[in-house]
PDB file of C-alpha atoms in Angstrom:
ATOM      1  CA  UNK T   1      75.468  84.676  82.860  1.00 77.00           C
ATOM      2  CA  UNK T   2      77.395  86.229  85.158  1.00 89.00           C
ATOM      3  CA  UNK T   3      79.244  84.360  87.910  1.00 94.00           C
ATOM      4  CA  UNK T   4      78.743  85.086  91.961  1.00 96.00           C
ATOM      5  CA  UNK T   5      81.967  84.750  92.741  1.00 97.00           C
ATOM      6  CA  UNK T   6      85.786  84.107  90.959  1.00 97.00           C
ATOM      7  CA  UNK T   7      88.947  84.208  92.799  1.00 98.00           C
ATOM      8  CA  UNK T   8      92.019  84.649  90.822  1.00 98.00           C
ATOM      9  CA  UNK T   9      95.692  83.999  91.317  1.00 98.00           C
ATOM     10  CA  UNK T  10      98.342  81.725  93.257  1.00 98.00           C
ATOM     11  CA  UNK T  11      98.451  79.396  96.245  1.00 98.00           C
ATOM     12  CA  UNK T  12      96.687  81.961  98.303  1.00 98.00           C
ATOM     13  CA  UNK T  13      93.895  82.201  96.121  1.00 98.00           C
ATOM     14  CA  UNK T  14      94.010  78.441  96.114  1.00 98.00           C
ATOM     15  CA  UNK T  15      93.920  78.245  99.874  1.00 98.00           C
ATOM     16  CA  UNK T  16      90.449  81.336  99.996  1.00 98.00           C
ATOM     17  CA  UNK T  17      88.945  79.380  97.489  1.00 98.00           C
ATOM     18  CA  UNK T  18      88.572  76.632 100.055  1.00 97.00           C
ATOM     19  CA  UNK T  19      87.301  79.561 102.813  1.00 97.00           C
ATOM     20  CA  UNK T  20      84.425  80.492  99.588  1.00 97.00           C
ATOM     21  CA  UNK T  21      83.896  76.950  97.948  1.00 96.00           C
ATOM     22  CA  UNK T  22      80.581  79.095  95.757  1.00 96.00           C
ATOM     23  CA  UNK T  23      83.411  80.957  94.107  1.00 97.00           C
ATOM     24  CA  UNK T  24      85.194  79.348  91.064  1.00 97.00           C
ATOM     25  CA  UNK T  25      89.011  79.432  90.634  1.00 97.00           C
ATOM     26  CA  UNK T  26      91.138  80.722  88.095  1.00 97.00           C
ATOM     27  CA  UNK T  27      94.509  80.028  88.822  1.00 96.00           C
ATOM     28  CA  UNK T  28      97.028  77.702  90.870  1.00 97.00           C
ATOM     29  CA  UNK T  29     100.017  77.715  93.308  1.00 98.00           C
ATOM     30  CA  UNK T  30     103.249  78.976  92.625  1.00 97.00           C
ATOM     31  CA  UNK T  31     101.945  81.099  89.917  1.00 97.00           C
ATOM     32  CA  UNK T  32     103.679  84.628  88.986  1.00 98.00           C
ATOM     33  CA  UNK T  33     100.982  87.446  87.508  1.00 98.00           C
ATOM     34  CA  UNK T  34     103.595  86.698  84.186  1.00 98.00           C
ATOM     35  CA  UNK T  35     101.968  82.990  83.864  1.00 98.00           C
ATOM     36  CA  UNK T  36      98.677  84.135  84.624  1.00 98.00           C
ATOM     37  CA  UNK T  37      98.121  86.529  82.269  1.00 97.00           C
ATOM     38  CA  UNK T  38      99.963  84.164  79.852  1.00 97.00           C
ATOM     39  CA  UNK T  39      97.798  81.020  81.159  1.00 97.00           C
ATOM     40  CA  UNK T  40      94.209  82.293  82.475  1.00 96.00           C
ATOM     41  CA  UNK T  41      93.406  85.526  80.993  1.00 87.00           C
ATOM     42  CA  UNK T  42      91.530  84.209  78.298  1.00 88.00           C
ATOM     43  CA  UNK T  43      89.257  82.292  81.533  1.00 89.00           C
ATOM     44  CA  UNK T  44      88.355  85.329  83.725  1.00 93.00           C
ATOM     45  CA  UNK T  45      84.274  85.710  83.564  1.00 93.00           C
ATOM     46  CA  UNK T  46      82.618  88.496  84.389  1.00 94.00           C
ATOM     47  CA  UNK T  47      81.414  88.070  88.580  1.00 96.00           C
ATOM     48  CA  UNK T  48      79.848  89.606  91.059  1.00 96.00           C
ATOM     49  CA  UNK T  49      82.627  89.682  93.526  1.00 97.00           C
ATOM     50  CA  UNK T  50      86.092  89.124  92.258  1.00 98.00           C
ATOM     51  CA  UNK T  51      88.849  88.120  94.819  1.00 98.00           C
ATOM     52  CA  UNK T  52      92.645  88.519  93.203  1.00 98.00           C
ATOM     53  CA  UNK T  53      95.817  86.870  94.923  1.00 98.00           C
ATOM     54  CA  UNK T  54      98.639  87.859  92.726  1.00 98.00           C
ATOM     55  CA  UNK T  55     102.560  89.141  93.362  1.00 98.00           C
ATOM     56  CA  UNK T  56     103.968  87.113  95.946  1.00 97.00           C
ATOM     57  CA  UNK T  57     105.433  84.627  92.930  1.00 98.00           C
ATOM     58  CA  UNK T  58     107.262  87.355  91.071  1.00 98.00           C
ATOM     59  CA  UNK T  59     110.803  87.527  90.466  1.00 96.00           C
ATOM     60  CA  UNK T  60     113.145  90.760  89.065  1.00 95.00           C
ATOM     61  CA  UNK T  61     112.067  89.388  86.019  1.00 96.00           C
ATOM     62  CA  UNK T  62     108.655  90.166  85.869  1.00 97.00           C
ATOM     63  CA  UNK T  63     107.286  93.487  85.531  1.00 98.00           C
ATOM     64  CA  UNK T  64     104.582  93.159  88.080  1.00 98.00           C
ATOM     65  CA  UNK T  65     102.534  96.557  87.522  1.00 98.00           C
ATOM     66  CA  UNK T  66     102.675  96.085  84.138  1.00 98.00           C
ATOM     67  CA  UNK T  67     101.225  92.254  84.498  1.00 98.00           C
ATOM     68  CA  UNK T  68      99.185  93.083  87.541  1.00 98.00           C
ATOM     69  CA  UNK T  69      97.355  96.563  85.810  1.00 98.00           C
ATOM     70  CA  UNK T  70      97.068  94.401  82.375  1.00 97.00           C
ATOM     71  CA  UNK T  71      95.050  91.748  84.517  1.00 96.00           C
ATOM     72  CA  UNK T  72      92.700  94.158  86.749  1.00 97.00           C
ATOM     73  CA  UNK T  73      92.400  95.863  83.263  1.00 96.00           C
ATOM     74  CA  UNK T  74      90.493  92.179  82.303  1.00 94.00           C
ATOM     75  CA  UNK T  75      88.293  91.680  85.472  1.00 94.00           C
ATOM     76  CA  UNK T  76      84.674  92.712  84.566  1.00 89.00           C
ATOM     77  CA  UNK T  77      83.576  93.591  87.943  1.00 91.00           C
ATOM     78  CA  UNK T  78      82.359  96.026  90.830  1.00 85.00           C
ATOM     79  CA  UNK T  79      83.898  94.370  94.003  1.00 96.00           C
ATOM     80  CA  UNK T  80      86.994  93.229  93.573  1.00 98.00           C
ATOM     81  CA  UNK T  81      89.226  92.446  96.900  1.00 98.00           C
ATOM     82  CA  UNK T  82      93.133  91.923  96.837  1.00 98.00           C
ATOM     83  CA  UNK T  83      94.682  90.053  99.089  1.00 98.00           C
ATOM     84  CA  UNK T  84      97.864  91.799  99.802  1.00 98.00           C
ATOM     85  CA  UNK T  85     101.187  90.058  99.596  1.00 98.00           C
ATOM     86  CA  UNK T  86     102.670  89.311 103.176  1.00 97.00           C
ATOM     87  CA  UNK T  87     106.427  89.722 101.744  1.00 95.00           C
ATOM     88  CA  UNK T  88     107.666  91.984  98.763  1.00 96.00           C
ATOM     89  CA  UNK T  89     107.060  95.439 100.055  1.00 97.00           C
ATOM     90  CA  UNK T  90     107.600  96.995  96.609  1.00 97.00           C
ATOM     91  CA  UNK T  91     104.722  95.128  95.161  1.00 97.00           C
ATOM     92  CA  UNK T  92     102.749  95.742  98.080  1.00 98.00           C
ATOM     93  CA  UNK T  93     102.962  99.154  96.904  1.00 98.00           C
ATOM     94  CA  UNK T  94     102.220  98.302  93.201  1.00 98.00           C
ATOM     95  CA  UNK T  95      98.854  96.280  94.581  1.00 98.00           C
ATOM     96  CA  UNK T  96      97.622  99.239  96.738  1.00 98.00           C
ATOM     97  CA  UNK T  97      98.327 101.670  93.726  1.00 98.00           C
ATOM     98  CA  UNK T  98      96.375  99.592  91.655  1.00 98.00           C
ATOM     99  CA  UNK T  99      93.668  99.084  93.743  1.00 98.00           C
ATOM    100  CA  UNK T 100      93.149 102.822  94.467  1.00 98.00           C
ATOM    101  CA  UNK T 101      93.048 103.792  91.314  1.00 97.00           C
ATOM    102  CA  UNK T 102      89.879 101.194  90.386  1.00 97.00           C
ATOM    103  CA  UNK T 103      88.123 101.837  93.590  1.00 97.00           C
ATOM    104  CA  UNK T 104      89.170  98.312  94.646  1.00 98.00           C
ATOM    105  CA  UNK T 105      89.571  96.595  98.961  1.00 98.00           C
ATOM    106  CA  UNK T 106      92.536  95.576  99.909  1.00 98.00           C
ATOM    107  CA  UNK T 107      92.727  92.782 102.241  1.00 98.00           C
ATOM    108  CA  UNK T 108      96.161  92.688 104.739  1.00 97.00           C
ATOM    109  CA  UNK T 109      96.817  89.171 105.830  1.00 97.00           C
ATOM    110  CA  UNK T 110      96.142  89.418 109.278  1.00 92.00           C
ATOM    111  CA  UNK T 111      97.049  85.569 110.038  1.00 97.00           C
ATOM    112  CA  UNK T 112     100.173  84.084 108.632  1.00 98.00           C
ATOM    113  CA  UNK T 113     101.667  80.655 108.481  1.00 97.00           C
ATOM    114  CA  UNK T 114     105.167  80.430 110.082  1.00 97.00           C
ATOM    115  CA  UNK T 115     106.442  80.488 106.498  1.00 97.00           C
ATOM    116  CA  UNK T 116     105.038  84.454 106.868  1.00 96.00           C
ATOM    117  CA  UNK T 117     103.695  84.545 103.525  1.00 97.00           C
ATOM    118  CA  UNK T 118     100.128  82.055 103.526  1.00 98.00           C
ATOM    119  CA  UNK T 119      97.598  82.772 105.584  1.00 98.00           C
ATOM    120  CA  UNK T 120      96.864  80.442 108.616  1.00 98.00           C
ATOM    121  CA  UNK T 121      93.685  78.665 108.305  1.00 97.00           C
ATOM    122  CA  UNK T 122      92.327  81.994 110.624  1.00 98.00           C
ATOM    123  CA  UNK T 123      93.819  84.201 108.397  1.00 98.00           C
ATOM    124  CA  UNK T 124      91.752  82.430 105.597  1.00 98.00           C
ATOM    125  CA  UNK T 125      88.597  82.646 107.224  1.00 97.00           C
ATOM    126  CA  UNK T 126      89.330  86.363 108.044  1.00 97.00           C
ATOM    127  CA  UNK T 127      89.842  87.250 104.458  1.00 98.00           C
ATOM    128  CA  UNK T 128      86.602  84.819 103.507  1.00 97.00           C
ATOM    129  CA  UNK T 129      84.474  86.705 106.092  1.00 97.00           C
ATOM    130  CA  UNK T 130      85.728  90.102 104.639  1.00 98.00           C
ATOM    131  CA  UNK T 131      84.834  88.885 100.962  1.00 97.00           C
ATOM    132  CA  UNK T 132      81.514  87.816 101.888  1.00 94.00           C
TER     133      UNK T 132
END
């Protein structure tokens, strides 16, 4: 059985999860793609429409391509969105890379909190429209 809709990742994910309430998600705030792959990949379904948050969590310490490419690797699906990171601008880079090579959307934040890195509840609604 294959899900409609699964949104993966951190905070941000939590936060368009509320925007998409039909999707079901895999993840939770203040995660790092590290912890996820260590902690959910075992839980991603195959979906319909896949929605990843990943990247703004990581630290020096965490090889992000390596954890974010090891992850997309795992997600059995066709559309798959990414909501860029609003800070980081070297794993900005490692997201679009990614994406490109798999044919995936990336999704800027066009909204942001004043803490500039979570979308403002427009910013969510923007990126749940796009996903739709």
């Amino acid at each position: 059985l294959m899900l409609d809709c699964l949104v993966l990742g951190d905070s941000i994910a939590v936060g368009t999860q509320q925007f998409r309430q039909e999707c079901v998600l895999v993840g939770k705030g203040g995660i790092n793609s590290w912890q996820f792959n260590k902690n959910y990949a075992q839980k991603i379904e195959p979906a319909n429409t896949v929605i990843i948050s990943l990247g703004s969590n990581d630290h020096d310490g965490v090889n992000s391509f390596k954890e974010l490419l090891a992850m997309r690797e795992r997600v059995p699906s066709k559309r798959v969105f990414w909501i860029m990171p609003a800070i980081k601008p070297h794993i900005q880079d490692m997201v679009e890379i990614i994406a490109r090579n798999f044919g995936d959307t990336v999704l800027p934040i066009t909204k942001l909190q004043p803490d500039k890195v979570h979308p403002s509840w427009a910013g969510y609604k923007d990126i749940a429209a796009k996903t739709k």
